[in-house]
Short mmCIF file of C-alpha atoms in Angstrom, two decimals:
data_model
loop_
_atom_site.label_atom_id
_atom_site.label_comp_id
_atom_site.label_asym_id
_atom_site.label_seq_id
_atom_site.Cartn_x
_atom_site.Cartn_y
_atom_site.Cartn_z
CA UNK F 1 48.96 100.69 62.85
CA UNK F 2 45.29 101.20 62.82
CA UNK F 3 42.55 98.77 62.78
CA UNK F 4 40.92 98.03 60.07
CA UNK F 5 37.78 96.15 60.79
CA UNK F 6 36.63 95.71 56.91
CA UNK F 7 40.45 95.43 55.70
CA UNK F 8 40.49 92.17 53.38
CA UNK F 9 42.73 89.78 54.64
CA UNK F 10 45.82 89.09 52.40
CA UNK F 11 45.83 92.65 50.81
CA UNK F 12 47.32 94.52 53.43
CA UNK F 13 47.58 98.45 52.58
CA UNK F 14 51.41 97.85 54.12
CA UNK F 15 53.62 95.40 55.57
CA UNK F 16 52.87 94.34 59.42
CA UNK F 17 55.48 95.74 61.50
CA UNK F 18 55.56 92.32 63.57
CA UNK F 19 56.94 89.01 63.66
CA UNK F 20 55.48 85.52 64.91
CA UNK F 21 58.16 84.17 68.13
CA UNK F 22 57.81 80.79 68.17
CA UNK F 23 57.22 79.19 71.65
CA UNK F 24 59.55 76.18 71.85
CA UNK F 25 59.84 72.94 73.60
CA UNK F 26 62.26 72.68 77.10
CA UNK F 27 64.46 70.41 74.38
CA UNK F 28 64.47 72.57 72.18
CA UNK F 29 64.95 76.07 73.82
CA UNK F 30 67.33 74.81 76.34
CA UNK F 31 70.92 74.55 76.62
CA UNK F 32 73.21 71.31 75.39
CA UNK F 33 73.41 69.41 78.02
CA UNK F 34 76.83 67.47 78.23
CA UNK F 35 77.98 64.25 79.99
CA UNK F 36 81.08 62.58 80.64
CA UNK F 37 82.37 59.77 78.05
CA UNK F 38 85.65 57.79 77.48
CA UNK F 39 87.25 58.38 74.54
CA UNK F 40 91.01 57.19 73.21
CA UNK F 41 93.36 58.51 70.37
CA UNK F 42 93.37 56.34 67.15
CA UNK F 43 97.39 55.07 66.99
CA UNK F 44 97.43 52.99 64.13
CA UNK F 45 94.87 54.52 61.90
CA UNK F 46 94.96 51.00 60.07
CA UNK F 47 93.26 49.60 63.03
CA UNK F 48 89.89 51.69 62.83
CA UNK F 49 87.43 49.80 60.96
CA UNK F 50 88.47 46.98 63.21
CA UNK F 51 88.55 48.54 66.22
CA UNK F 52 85.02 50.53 65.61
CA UNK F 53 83.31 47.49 64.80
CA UNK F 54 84.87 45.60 68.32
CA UNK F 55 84.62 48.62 70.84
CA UNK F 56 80.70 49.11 69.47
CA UNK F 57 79.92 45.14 69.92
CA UNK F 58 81.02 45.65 73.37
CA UNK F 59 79.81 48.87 74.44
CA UNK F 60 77.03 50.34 72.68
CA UNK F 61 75.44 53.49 73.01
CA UNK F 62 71.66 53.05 72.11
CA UNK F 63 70.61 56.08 74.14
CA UNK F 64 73.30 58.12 72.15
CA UNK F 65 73.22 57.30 68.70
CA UNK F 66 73.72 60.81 67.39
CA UNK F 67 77.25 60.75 68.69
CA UNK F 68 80.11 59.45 66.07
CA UNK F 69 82.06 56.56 67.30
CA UNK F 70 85.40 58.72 65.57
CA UNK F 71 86.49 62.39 65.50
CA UNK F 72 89.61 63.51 63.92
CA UNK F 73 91.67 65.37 66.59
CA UNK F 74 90.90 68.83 67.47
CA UNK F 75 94.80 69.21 68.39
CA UNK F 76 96.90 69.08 64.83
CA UNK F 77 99.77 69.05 67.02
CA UNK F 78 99.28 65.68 68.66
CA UNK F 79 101.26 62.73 66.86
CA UNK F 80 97.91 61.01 66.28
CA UNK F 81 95.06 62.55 63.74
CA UNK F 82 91.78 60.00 64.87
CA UNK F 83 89.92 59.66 68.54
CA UNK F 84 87.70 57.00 69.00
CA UNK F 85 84.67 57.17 71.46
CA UNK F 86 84.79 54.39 73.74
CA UNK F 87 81.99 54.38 76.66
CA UNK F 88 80.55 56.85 78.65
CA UNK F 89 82.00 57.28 82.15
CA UNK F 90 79.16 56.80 84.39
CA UNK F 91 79.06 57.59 88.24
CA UNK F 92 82.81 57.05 88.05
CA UNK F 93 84.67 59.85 86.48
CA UNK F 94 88.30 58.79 87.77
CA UNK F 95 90.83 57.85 85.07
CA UNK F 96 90.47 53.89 83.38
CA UNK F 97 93.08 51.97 81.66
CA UNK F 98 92.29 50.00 78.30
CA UNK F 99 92.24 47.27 79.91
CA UNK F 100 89.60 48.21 82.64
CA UNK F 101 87.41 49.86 79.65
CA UNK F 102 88.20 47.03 77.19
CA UNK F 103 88.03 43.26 78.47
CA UNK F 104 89.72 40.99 76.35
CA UNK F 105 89.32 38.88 74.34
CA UNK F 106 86.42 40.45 72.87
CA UNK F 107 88.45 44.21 72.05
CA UNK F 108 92.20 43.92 70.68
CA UNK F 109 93.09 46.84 71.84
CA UNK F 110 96.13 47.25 69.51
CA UNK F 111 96.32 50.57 68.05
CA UNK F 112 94.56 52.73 70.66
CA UNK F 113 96.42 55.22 73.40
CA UNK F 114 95.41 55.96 76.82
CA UNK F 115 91.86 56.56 77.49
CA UNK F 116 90.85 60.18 78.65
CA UNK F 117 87.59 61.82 79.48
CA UNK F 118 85.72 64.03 76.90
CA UNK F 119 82.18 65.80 77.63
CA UNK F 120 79.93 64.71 74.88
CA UNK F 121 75.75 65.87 74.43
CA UNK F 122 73.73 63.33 76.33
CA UNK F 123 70.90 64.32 73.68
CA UNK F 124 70.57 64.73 69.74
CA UNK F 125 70.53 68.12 69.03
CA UNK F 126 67.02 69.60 67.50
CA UNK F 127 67.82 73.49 66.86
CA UNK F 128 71.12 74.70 64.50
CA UNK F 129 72.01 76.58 67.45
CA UNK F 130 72.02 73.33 69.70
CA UNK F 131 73.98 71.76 66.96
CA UNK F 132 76.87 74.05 66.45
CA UNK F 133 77.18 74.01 70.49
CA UNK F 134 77.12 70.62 70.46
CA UNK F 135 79.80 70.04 67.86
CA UNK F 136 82.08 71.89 69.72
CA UNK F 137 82.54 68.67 72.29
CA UNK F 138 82.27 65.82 70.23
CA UNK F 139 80.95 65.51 66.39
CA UNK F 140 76.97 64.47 66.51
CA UNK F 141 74.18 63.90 63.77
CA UNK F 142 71.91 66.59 63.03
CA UNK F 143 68.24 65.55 61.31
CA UNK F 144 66.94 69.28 60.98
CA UNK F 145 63.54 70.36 61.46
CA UNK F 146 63.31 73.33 58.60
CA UNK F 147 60.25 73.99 60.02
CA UNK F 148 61.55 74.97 63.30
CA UNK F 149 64.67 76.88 61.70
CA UNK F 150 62.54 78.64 59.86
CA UNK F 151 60.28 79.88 62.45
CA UNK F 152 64.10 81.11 64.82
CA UNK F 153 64.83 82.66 61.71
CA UNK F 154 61.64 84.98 61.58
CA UNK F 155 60.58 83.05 58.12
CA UNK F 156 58.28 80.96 59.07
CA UNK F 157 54.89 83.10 57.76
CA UNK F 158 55.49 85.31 54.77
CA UNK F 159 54.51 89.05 54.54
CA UNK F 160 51.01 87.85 52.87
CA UNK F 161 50.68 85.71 55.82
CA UNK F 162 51.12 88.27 58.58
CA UNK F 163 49.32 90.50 56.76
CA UNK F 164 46.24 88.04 56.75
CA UNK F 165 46.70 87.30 60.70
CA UNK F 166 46.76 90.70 61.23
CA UNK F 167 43.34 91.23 59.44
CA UNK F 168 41.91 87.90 61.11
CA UNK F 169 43.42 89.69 64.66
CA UNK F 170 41.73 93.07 64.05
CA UNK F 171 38.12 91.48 63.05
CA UNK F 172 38.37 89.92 66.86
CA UNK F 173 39.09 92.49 68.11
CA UNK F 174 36.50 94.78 66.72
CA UNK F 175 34.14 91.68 67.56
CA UNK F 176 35.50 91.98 71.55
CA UNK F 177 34.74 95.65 71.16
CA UNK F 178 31.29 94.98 69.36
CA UNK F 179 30.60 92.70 73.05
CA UNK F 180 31.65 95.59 75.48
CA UNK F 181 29.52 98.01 73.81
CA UNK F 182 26.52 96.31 75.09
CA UNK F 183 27.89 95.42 78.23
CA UNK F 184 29.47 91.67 78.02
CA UNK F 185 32.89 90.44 78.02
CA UNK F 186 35.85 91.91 75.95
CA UNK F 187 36.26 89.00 74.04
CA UNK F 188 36.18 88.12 70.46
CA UNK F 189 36.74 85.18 68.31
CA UNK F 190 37.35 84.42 64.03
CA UNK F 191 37.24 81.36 62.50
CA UNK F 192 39.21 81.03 59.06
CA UNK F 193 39.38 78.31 56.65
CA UNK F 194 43.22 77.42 56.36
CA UNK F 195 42.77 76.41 53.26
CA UNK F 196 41.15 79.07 51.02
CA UNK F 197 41.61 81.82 54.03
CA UNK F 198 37.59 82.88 53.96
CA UNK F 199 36.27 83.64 57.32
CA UNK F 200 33.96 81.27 58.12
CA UNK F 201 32.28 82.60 61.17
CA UNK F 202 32.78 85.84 63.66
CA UNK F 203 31.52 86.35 67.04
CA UNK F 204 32.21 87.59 70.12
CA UNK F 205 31.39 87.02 74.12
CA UNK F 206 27.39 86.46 74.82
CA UNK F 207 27.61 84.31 78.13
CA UNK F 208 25.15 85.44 81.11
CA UNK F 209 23.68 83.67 84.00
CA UNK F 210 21.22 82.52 82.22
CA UNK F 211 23.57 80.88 79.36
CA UNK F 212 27.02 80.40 80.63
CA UNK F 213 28.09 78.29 77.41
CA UNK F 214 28.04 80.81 75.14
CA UNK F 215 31.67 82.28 75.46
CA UNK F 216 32.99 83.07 72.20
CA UNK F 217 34.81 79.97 70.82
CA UNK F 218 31.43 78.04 71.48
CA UNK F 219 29.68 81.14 69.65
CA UNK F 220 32.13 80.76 66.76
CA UNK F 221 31.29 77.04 66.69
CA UNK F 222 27.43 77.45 66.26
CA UNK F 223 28.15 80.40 63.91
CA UNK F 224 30.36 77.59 61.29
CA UNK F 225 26.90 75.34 62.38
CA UNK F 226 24.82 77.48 60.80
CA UNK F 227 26.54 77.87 57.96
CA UNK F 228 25.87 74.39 57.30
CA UNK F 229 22.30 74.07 57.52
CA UNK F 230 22.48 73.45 62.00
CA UNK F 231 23.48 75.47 64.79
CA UNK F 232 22.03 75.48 68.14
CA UNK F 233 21.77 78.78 69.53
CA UNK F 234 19.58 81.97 69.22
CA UNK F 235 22.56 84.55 68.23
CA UNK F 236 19.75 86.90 66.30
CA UNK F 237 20.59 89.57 69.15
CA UNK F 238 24.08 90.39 68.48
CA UNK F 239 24.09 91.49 64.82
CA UNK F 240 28.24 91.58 65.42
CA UNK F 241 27.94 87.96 65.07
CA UNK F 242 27.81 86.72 61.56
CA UNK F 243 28.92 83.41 59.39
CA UNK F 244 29.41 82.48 55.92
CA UNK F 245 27.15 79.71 54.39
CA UNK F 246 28.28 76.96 52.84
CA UNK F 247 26.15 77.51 50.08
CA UNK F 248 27.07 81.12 49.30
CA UNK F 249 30.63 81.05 49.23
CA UNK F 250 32.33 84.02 49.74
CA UNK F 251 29.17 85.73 51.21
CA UNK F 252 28.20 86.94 55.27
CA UNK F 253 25.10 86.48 56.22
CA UNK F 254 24.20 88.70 59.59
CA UNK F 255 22.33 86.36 62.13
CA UNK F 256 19.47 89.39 62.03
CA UNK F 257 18.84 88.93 58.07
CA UNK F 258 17.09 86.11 56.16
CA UNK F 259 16.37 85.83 52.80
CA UNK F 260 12.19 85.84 54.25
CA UNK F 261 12.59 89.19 55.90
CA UNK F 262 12.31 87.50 58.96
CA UNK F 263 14.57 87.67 61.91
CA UNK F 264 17.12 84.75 61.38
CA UNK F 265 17.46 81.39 63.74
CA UNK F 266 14.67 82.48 66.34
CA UNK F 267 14.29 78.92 67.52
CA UNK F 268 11.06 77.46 68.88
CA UNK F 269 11.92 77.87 72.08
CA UNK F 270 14.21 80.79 73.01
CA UNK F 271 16.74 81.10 75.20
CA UNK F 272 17.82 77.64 74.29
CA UNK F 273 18.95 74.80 72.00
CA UNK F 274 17.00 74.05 68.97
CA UNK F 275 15.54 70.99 69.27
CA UNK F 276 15.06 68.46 65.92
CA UNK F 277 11.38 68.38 65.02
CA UNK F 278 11.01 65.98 62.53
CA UNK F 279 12.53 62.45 61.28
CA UNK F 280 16.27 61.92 60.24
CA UNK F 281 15.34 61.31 56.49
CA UNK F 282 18.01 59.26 54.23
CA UNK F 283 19.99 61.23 51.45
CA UNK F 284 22.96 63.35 50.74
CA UNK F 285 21.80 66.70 51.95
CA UNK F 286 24.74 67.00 54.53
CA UNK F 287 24.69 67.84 58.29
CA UNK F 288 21.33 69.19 58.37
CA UNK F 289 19.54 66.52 56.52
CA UNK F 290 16.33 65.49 58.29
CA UNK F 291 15.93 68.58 60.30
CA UNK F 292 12.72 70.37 59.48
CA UNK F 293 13.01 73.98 59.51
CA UNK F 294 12.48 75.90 63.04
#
């Protein structure tokens, strides 16, 4: 697709032919990872609520609370249709009795078979994918992030969006190709106002010797700066560089143009900050209040 350095962003001529990947967490990219637990078949289904409440008083499972304490059984076969989670198995992974599991007096164990072992997720799930693995061992709670499904799913920025990015994207890199034209660094920078979308500022790689600071995010700062009445830097020689002001919404005012005729924010003394040159006065003028003019 070709750049369009003046396209408008949001009114794309067509569709972008890309989609945003979204970088995920170790958790959440990585696989279900299982761990061994005791569980036993349900006998006397009767006995459940009973024997829920008793096995969790005596062996809780803070770390796991995503797991279900019951799981009907995945065998229809077997005479019993309930399996209750017990514990999980630790170091030792050799085969327990009930009684070993389940001290009395505090668990009747009445209406529960003979403990086996059962791989369970150590962790809650936090992708659909991690959940529907993870339900394949033992049923667990899923709080979904629709944010994050939406994202695996390729929805997470609409056509408009992209289309906008793309824009945003190309005016950098027209900016980074503004910066080798004259010899500096490749590198270009936009920044946009999430919430009406309006470019504030664009600029682009001026760092030398002389001012190392002035890579382009630090540009693009003192570009937004000056569009509210500040700004530090004298960016006059790199007409690339421009900004929208506060006042003039909508508008782009080139760092080479002022409304004078005069070159714009040639500061007292060049090659560096702009120093304040007057009292802070009192009042509701904004950033740049009591700041006389350079």
């Amino acid at each position: 697709m070709e750049l369009r350095r003046d396209a408008k962003a949001g009114s794309p001529e067509q569709e972008p032919p890309w989609q945003a990947l979204p970088v995920l967490s170790e958790q959440q990219s990585g696989a279900v990872e299982l761990v061994l637990a005791y569980a036993a078949p349900v006998l006397d289904k009767s006995q459940t609520s009973r024997l829920l409440k008793e096995v969790s008083a005596v062996h809780p499972l803070p770390a796991q609370p995503h797991l279900k304490r019951v799981r009907p059984s995945p065998d229809p076969g077997r005479p019993h249709s309930l399996e209750m989670l017990l514990c999980l198995a630790g170091p030792a992974r050799d085969s327990r009795s009930l009684a070993e599991l389940l001290p009395r007096p505090d668990v009747d164990t009445r209406g529960l078979g003979q403990p086996f072992l059962v791989p369970v997720p150590v962790r809650p799930p936090l992708t659909r994918s991690q959940f529907e693995e993870a339900r394949t061992h033992w049923p667990t709670t899923f709080h979904e992030d629709r944010q994050v499904t939406r994202a695996l799913a390729g929805c997470l920025f609409s056509a408009q969006e992209r289309a906008a990015m793309q824009a945003h994207m190309e005016r950098a890199v027209w900016a980074a190709q503004q910066a080798a034209s004259k010899g500096l660094r490749a590198v270009g920078a936009v920044v946009v106002d999430p919430a009406s979308g309006r470019v504030l500022a664009t600029g682009h790689d001026c760092s030398s010797a002389a001012s190392p600071l002035l890579h382009a995010a630090m540009v693009c700062i003192d570009l937004v700066a000056r569009g509210q009445g500040c700004g530090a830097y004298n960016l006059a020689p790199h007409p690339a560089c421009s900004f929208a002001p506060a006042v003039r919404a909508g508008s782009v005012r080139k760092l080479d143009e002022d409304e004078a005729g005069l070159p714009y924010g040639l500061p007292r003394h060049p090659g560096g900050p702009v120093p304040p040159t007057g009292p802070r006065r009192a009042g509701r003028q904004g950033i740049g209040a009591g700041l006389d003019p350079p």
